[in-house]
Amino acid sequence: MIEMNECILHVLDTEKNLCVFAEETIPEMEPEIEKLLQNKIQKAFTSNNIQHGYFKANSSIKQGIDDYLGGQCSFVELSRLIGEIIFEKKMKYGLFQPCDFICANVLIDGRRFLALLDNSYNEGITHNVRQEADHIVNEIIRHKTLFSTNIMKRDAVVLIEYSDMTIQVVENKSEIDAEKVYFYTRLVLDCDAVPSYQESSKVLQKKCETMIDKYELDEVAILPKMKQLIKESLDSNVEIDIQEMAVELFPERRMIQDDFKQEVLEQGIKPKIQVENVKQTKQMKVQRFKTDSGIEVIIPIECLSQKDLVEIINNPDGTIAIELKNINKIQSK
């Protein structure tokens, strides 16, 4: 349950070098609009792309929040301070796109958060009714500043818990000086952030593929096994231990285990990946195989370890066979 207590909107248009700061909070929000904002915050709070972090000691935003909690500034003044920092950083690093910046005090399951929503604009088509001297004209027009209800590619959502100053951020990387970086975690909030589950899982797969190529291993055996280990952690809500995964994937191959672990950790991934609140998508639950003849097979992850249902066989002539067993009925889809 999300409750919004205070909310203010500022317009930050770096494309036109224009800031329009509100001088008071939104007095009364329509229930439908409030629900849309609550849904957007809820999606961020439960996103697989969420990063967790803590402020560094010299963070200007942390100092501003401390002043607000200590009564040295108002909520409106805090929101303007944060808006000015975001605008200045975007101008400095060449992120020239307009956005609505929403700052809100919210209550989530009894916990108090400062929510920051950076909402880029969508372009869409709508209608316009125009009254002429003796008739009405209905037009179809292009609207360039539509507010998105979902978290779009250029959006960002930040949740800062007041009790312990922990930070949760959902954002995609931005290109700055020919480098892909997290704009909010690195440049705006000035915090130390742990990679999201989504980013961590991508690194695991990429480095697993690196080991397969480097040591000429069996891709069909190892990649599905990695996916199976991840799903088991998600099902039991137990953190993914990189060392344990390395041992499971490359048994009795200590050199490969160490190599895999080192390459993963060098990407900033923690030795143990938290899986709390991770939502399992359909893609996480199945393994797709595609043969050189164009045949595609989709198998539930849990079936891969049950040889009475599925068996992948390496034939003496170097070919591979996928055998499906104990089938009572087949449906065409």
Short mmCIF file of C-alpha atoms in Angstrom, two decimals:
data_model
loop_
_atom_site.label_atom_id
_atom_site.label_comp_id
_atom_site.label_asym_id
_atom_site.label_seq_id
_atom_site.Cartn_x
_atom_site.Cartn_y
_atom_site.Cartn_z
CA MET A 1 0.00 0.00 0.00
CA ILE A 2 1.44 3.36 -1.08
CA GLU A 3 0.20 6.61 0.44
CA MET A 4 1.28 9.96 -1.01
CA ASN A 5 1.43 12.73 1.62
CA GLU A 6 3.10 15.63 -0.21
CA CYS A 7 3.84 16.01 -3.90
CA ILE A 8 5.36 18.75 -6.03
CA LEU A 9 6.05 19.00 -9.76
CA HIS A 10 8.95 20.89 -11.40
CA VAL A 11 9.56 21.15 -15.14
CA LEU A 12 13.20 20.59 -16.15
CA ASP A 13 13.70 21.28 -19.85
CA THR A 14 17.40 20.98 -20.65
CA GLU A 15 16.56 21.03 -24.35
CA LYS A 16 15.52 24.69 -23.99
CA ASN A 17 17.73 25.45 -20.95
CA LEU A 18 14.57 26.16 -18.96
CA CYS A 19 13.53 25.35 -15.38
CA VAL A 20 10.04 26.02 -14.07
CA PHE A 21 10.02 25.45 -10.32
CA ALA A 22 6.71 25.28 -8.46
CA GLU A 23 6.49 27.33 -5.29
CA GLU A 24 4.02 25.08 -3.47
CA THR A 25 2.97 21.45 -3.38
CA ILE A 26 0.07 20.15 -5.45
CA PRO A 27 -2.93 21.12 -3.25
CA GLU A 28 -5.28 18.31 -4.27
CA MET A 29 -4.61 15.55 -6.76
CA GLU A 30 -7.31 13.75 -8.69
CA PRO A 31 -7.66 10.15 -7.42
CA GLU A 32 -7.01 8.70 -10.90
CA ILE A 33 -3.78 10.68 -11.29
CA GLU A 34 -2.63 9.80 -7.77
CA LYS A 35 -3.27 6.12 -8.51
CA LEU A 36 -1.16 6.32 -11.68
CA LEU A 37 1.76 7.81 -9.70
CA GLN A 38 1.34 5.19 -6.98
CA ASN A 39 1.45 2.43 -9.59
CA LYS A 40 4.63 3.87 -11.08
CA ILE A 41 6.31 3.94 -7.67
CA GLN A 42 5.09 0.40 -6.94
CA LYS A 43 6.56 -0.86 -10.24
CA ALA A 44 9.91 0.67 -9.29
CA PHE A 45 9.78 -0.75 -5.76
CA THR A 46 9.37 -4.29 -7.12
CA SER A 47 11.51 -3.98 -10.27
CA ASN A 48 14.20 -6.56 -11.12
CA ASN A 49 16.24 -3.58 -12.32
CA ILE A 50 16.39 -1.88 -8.92
CA GLN A 51 19.80 -0.91 -7.51
CA HIS A 52 20.37 -0.61 -3.74
CA GLY A 53 22.84 1.86 -2.34
CA TYR A 54 24.00 4.28 0.34
CA PHE A 55 24.97 7.95 0.16
CA LYS A 56 28.61 8.91 0.27
CA ALA A 57 29.50 11.32 3.06
CA ASN A 58 29.83 14.36 0.77
CA SER A 59 26.51 13.96 -1.08
CA SER A 60 24.73 17.30 -1.51
CA ILE A 61 21.34 15.59 -1.66
CA LYS A 62 21.98 13.73 1.60
CA GLN A 63 22.87 17.03 3.23
CA GLY A 64 19.66 18.57 1.90
CA ILE A 65 17.58 15.69 3.29
CA ASP A 66 19.34 15.99 6.65
CA ASP A 67 18.47 19.70 6.71
CA TYR A 68 14.84 18.93 5.85
CA LEU A 69 14.52 16.27 8.55
CA GLY A 70 16.19 18.64 11.01
CA GLY A 71 13.76 21.46 10.22
CA GLN A 72 16.32 23.73 8.52
CA CYS A 73 14.41 23.75 5.20
CA SER A 74 10.93 22.97 3.92
CA PHE A 75 9.84 20.14 1.64
CA VAL A 76 9.41 22.63 -1.22
CA GLU A 77 12.95 23.92 -0.69
CA LEU A 78 14.33 20.37 -0.60
CA SER A 79 12.57 19.48 -3.85
CA ARG A 80 13.95 22.60 -5.54
CA LEU A 81 17.49 21.84 -4.33
CA ILE A 82 17.30 18.33 -5.81
CA GLY A 83 15.73 19.66 -9.03
CA GLU A 84 18.54 22.21 -9.43
CA ILE A 85 21.18 19.49 -8.96
CA ILE A 86 19.53 17.24 -11.55
CA PHE A 87 19.18 20.11 -14.05
CA GLU A 88 22.78 21.26 -13.57
CA LYS A 89 24.15 17.72 -14.02
CA LYS A 90 22.04 17.09 -17.12
CA MET A 91 23.23 20.33 -18.70
CA LYS A 92 26.84 19.60 -17.77
CA TYR A 93 26.82 16.10 -19.25
CA GLY A 94 24.74 16.86 -22.32
CA LEU A 95 21.50 15.06 -21.48
CA PHE A 96 19.28 17.37 -23.45
CA GLN A 97 15.75 16.09 -23.03
CA PRO A 98 12.80 17.71 -21.23
CA CYS A 99 11.21 16.00 -18.24
CA ASP A 100 8.70 16.43 -15.45
CA PHE A 101 10.39 16.02 -12.09
CA ILE A 102 8.10 14.88 -9.29
CA CYS A 103 9.20 14.89 -5.67
CA ALA A 104 6.91 13.24 -3.12
CA ASN A 105 6.75 12.10 0.48
CA VAL A 106 5.29 8.60 0.43
CA LEU A 107 4.42 5.90 2.93
CA ILE A 108 5.04 2.31 1.75
CA ASP A 109 3.93 -0.44 4.14
CA GLY A 110 4.42 1.93 7.07
CA ARG A 111 7.90 3.06 5.96
CA ARG A 112 8.57 6.71 5.02
CA PHE A 113 10.31 7.42 1.72
CA LEU A 114 11.29 10.39 -0.38
CA ALA A 115 10.30 9.48 -3.94
CA LEU A 116 11.93 11.18 -6.94
CA LEU A 117 10.40 10.59 -10.38
CA ASP A 118 12.20 11.76 -13.51
CA ASN A 119 9.55 11.41 -16.21
CA SER A 120 10.59 11.87 -19.82
CA TYR A 121 7.93 12.87 -22.31
CA ASN A 122 6.22 10.62 -24.79
CA GLU A 123 4.95 11.76 -28.16
CA GLY A 124 1.43 10.77 -29.13
CA ILE A 125 -1.62 11.70 -31.14
CA THR A 126 -4.77 13.23 -29.67
CA HIS A 127 -7.68 15.39 -30.79
CA ASN A 128 -8.39 19.10 -30.59
CA VAL A 129 -11.82 20.74 -30.85
CA ARG A 130 -11.70 24.16 -32.54
CA GLN A 131 -14.64 26.57 -32.76
CA GLU A 132 -14.77 28.55 -35.97
CA ALA A 133 -17.16 31.43 -36.64
CA ASP A 134 -20.05 29.26 -37.79
CA HIS A 135 -18.91 25.67 -37.26
CA ILE A 136 -16.82 23.28 -35.15
CA VAL A 137 -13.66 21.61 -36.45
CA ASN A 138 -12.30 18.43 -34.84
CA GLU A 139 -8.59 17.97 -35.53
CA ILE A 140 -6.06 15.22 -34.98
CA ILE A 141 -2.90 16.76 -33.55
CA ARG A 142 0.50 15.58 -32.35
CA HIS A 143 1.22 15.99 -28.62
CA LYS A 144 4.90 16.01 -27.62
CA THR A 145 4.64 16.14 -23.82
CA LEU A 146 2.55 13.17 -22.74
CA PHE A 147 3.30 11.80 -19.27
CA SER A 148 4.13 8.07 -19.18
CA THR A 149 2.39 5.84 -16.65
CA ASN A 150 4.94 3.04 -17.09
CA ILE A 151 8.67 3.32 -16.39
CA MET A 152 10.04 4.18 -19.82
CA LYS A 153 13.61 3.81 -21.09
CA ARG A 154 14.63 7.40 -20.24
CA ASP A 155 12.73 7.54 -16.94
CA ALA A 156 14.25 7.17 -13.50
CA VAL A 157 12.70 6.48 -10.10
CA VAL A 158 14.55 7.00 -6.82
CA LEU A 159 13.29 5.91 -3.39
CA ILE A 160 15.17 7.13 -0.31
CA GLU A 161 14.10 5.70 3.04
CA TYR A 162 14.23 8.37 5.71
CA SER A 163 14.95 6.02 8.63
CA ASP A 164 18.33 4.76 7.43
CA MET A 165 19.01 6.76 4.23
CA THR A 166 19.10 3.61 2.09
CA ILE A 167 18.56 4.26 -1.62
CA GLN A 168 16.74 2.30 -4.30
CA VAL A 169 17.12 3.40 -7.91
CA VAL A 170 15.56 2.23 -11.16
CA GLU A 171 17.21 3.71 -14.24
CA ASN A 172 18.85 2.72 -17.51
CA LYS A 173 22.36 3.78 -18.36
CA SER A 174 22.90 7.06 -20.21
CA GLU A 175 25.69 7.74 -22.69
CA ILE A 176 28.05 10.36 -21.29
CA ASP A 177 31.41 11.11 -22.88
CA ALA A 178 31.11 7.95 -25.02
CA GLU A 179 30.60 5.81 -21.91
CA LYS A 180 27.44 4.14 -20.64
CA VAL A 181 26.91 5.17 -17.01
CA TYR A 182 24.15 5.29 -14.41
CA PHE A 183 23.39 9.00 -14.28
CA TYR A 184 21.52 9.10 -10.96
CA THR A 185 23.58 6.70 -8.87
CA ARG A 186 26.94 7.99 -10.03
CA LEU A 187 26.44 11.68 -10.80
CA VAL A 188 23.32 12.96 -9.02
CA LEU A 189 22.96 11.02 -5.78
CA ASP A 190 26.69 10.42 -5.30
CA CYS A 191 26.18 6.99 -3.76
CA ASP A 192 27.65 3.51 -3.69
CA ALA A 193 25.16 1.21 -5.41
CA VAL A 194 24.97 -2.55 -5.79
CA PRO A 195 24.14 -3.77 -9.32
CA SER A 196 20.53 -4.84 -9.78
CA TYR A 197 19.48 -8.47 -10.05
CA GLN A 198 18.80 -7.92 -13.74
CA GLU A 199 22.30 -6.58 -14.41
CA SER A 200 23.91 -9.25 -12.21
CA SER A 201 22.15 -12.10 -14.01
CA LYS A 202 23.26 -10.73 -17.39
CA VAL A 203 26.88 -10.65 -16.17
CA LEU A 204 26.60 -14.24 -14.92
CA GLN A 205 25.41 -15.45 -18.31
CA LYS A 206 27.99 -13.43 -20.24
CA LYS A 207 30.89 -14.67 -18.10
CA CYS A 208 29.59 -18.22 -18.26
CA GLU A 209 29.64 -17.95 -22.06
CA THR A 210 33.17 -16.55 -21.82
CA MET A 211 34.31 -19.65 -19.87
CA ILE A 212 32.64 -21.94 -22.41
CA ASP A 213 34.48 -20.31 -25.30
CA LYS A 214 37.79 -19.99 -23.46
CA TYR A 215 37.96 -23.60 -22.24
CA GLU A 216 35.92 -25.21 -25.06
CA LEU A 217 33.20 -26.50 -22.74
CA ASP A 218 29.76 -27.96 -23.50
CA GLU A 219 27.38 -24.99 -23.88
CA VAL A 220 24.25 -27.17 -23.95
CA ALA A 221 25.15 -28.66 -20.57
CA ILE A 222 26.43 -25.56 -18.76
CA LEU A 223 24.10 -22.66 -19.69
CA PRO A 224 20.87 -24.52 -18.81
CA LYS A 225 22.54 -25.62 -15.55
CA MET A 226 23.30 -21.99 -14.68
CA LYS A 227 19.70 -21.02 -15.37
CA GLN A 228 18.51 -23.91 -13.23
CA LEU A 229 20.71 -22.82 -10.29
CA ILE A 230 19.37 -19.27 -10.53
CA LYS A 231 15.76 -20.47 -10.58
CA GLU A 232 16.35 -22.66 -7.53
CA SER A 233 17.65 -19.61 -5.65
CA LEU A 234 14.62 -17.57 -6.70
CA ASP A 235 12.17 -20.33 -5.76
CA SER A 236 13.67 -20.68 -2.29
CA ASN A 237 14.40 -16.93 -1.91
CA VAL A 238 18.05 -17.70 -1.13
CA GLU A 239 20.85 -15.43 -2.34
CA ILE A 240 22.93 -16.55 -5.32
CA ASP A 241 26.41 -17.48 -4.09
CA ILE A 242 28.95 -16.96 -6.90
CA GLN A 243 31.47 -19.40 -5.41
CA GLU A 244 28.86 -22.14 -5.02
CA MET A 245 27.64 -21.54 -8.57
CA ALA A 246 31.19 -21.82 -9.93
CA VAL A 247 31.63 -25.21 -8.21
CA GLU A 248 28.28 -26.48 -9.53
CA LEU A 249 28.94 -25.31 -13.09
CA PHE A 250 32.55 -26.43 -13.35
CA PRO A 251 32.98 -29.39 -10.96
CA GLU A 252 36.56 -30.55 -10.38
CA ARG A 253 37.86 -27.68 -12.54
CA ARG A 254 39.31 -25.36 -9.87
CA MET A 255 41.11 -23.13 -12.36
CA ILE A 256 37.89 -22.45 -14.30
CA GLN A 257 35.97 -21.90 -11.06
CA ASP A 258 38.46 -19.23 -9.93
CA ASP A 259 38.55 -17.64 -13.38
CA PHE A 260 34.74 -17.42 -13.54
CA LYS A 261 34.46 -15.96 -10.05
CA GLN A 262 37.18 -13.37 -10.69
CA GLU A 263 35.65 -12.20 -13.97
CA VAL A 264 32.21 -11.83 -12.38
CA LEU A 265 33.50 -9.88 -9.37
CA GLU A 266 35.56 -7.59 -11.61
CA GLN A 267 32.25 -6.38 -13.11
CA GLY A 268 31.21 -5.00 -9.72
CA ILE A 269 28.94 -7.95 -8.88
CA LYS A 270 28.86 -8.88 -5.19
CA PRO A 271 29.94 -12.40 -4.08
CA LYS A 272 26.33 -13.02 -3.03
CA ILE A 273 23.47 -11.66 -5.14
CA GLN A 274 20.28 -10.79 -3.28
CA VAL A 275 17.06 -12.14 -4.83
CA GLU A 276 14.48 -10.67 -2.46
CA ASN A 277 11.40 -9.34 -4.33
CA VAL A 278 12.72 -10.56 -7.69
CA LYS A 279 9.82 -11.31 -10.02
CA GLN A 280 10.22 -14.44 -12.13
CA THR A 281 9.38 -13.81 -15.75
CA LYS A 282 8.39 -16.50 -18.23
CA GLN A 283 11.88 -16.33 -19.75
CA MET A 284 13.43 -17.24 -16.37
CA LYS A 285 11.30 -20.36 -16.09
CA VAL A 286 12.17 -22.00 -19.40
CA GLN A 287 15.24 -22.93 -21.43
CA ARG A 288 15.14 -22.41 -25.17
CA PHE A 289 17.20 -24.54 -27.53
CA LYS A 290 17.64 -23.77 -31.23
CA THR A 291 19.24 -26.29 -33.59
CA ASP A 292 21.28 -25.59 -36.71
CA SER A 293 18.34 -26.85 -38.74
CA GLY A 294 16.08 -24.14 -37.32
CA ILE A 295 14.12 -26.30 -34.87
CA GLU A 296 13.32 -24.59 -31.56
CA VAL A 297 12.55 -26.46 -28.34
CA ILE A 298 11.28 -24.82 -25.13
CA ILE A 299 11.66 -26.85 -21.92
CA PRO A 300 10.68 -25.85 -18.36
CA ILE A 301 13.82 -25.42 -16.26
CA GLU A 302 12.73 -27.89 -13.60
CA CYS A 303 12.37 -30.63 -16.24
CA LEU A 304 16.01 -30.44 -17.32
CA SER A 305 17.20 -32.34 -14.25
CA GLN A 306 14.57 -35.09 -14.64
CA LYS A 307 15.97 -37.68 -17.03
CA ASP A 308 12.67 -39.52 -17.09
CA LEU A 309 11.25 -36.47 -18.88
CA VAL A 310 14.14 -34.91 -20.84
CA GLU A 311 17.59 -36.15 -21.78
CA ILE A 312 20.23 -34.39 -23.84
CA ILE A 313 22.51 -36.98 -25.47
CA ASN A 314 25.91 -36.42 -27.05
CA ASN A 315 26.16 -38.99 -29.86
CA PRO A 316 29.46 -40.69 -30.83
CA ASP A 317 29.40 -38.95 -34.21
CA GLY A 318 29.43 -35.52 -32.56
CA THR A 319 25.74 -34.74 -33.05
CA ILE A 320 23.34 -33.93 -30.22
CA ALA A 321 19.94 -35.49 -29.53
CA ILE A 322 17.19 -34.10 -27.29
CA GLU A 323 14.94 -36.92 -26.12
CA LEU A 324 11.51 -36.15 -24.65
CA LYS A 325 10.10 -39.05 -22.62
CA ASN A 326 6.85 -40.23 -21.02
CA ILE A 327 4.62 -38.05 -23.18
CA ASN A 328 0.92 -38.91 -22.92
CA LYS A 329 -0.47 -36.14 -25.10
CA ILE A 330 0.79 -33.52 -27.55
CA GLN A 331 -1.07 -30.31 -28.39
CA SER A 332 -0.44 -28.12 -31.42
CA LYS A 333 -0.07 -24.43 -30.53
#
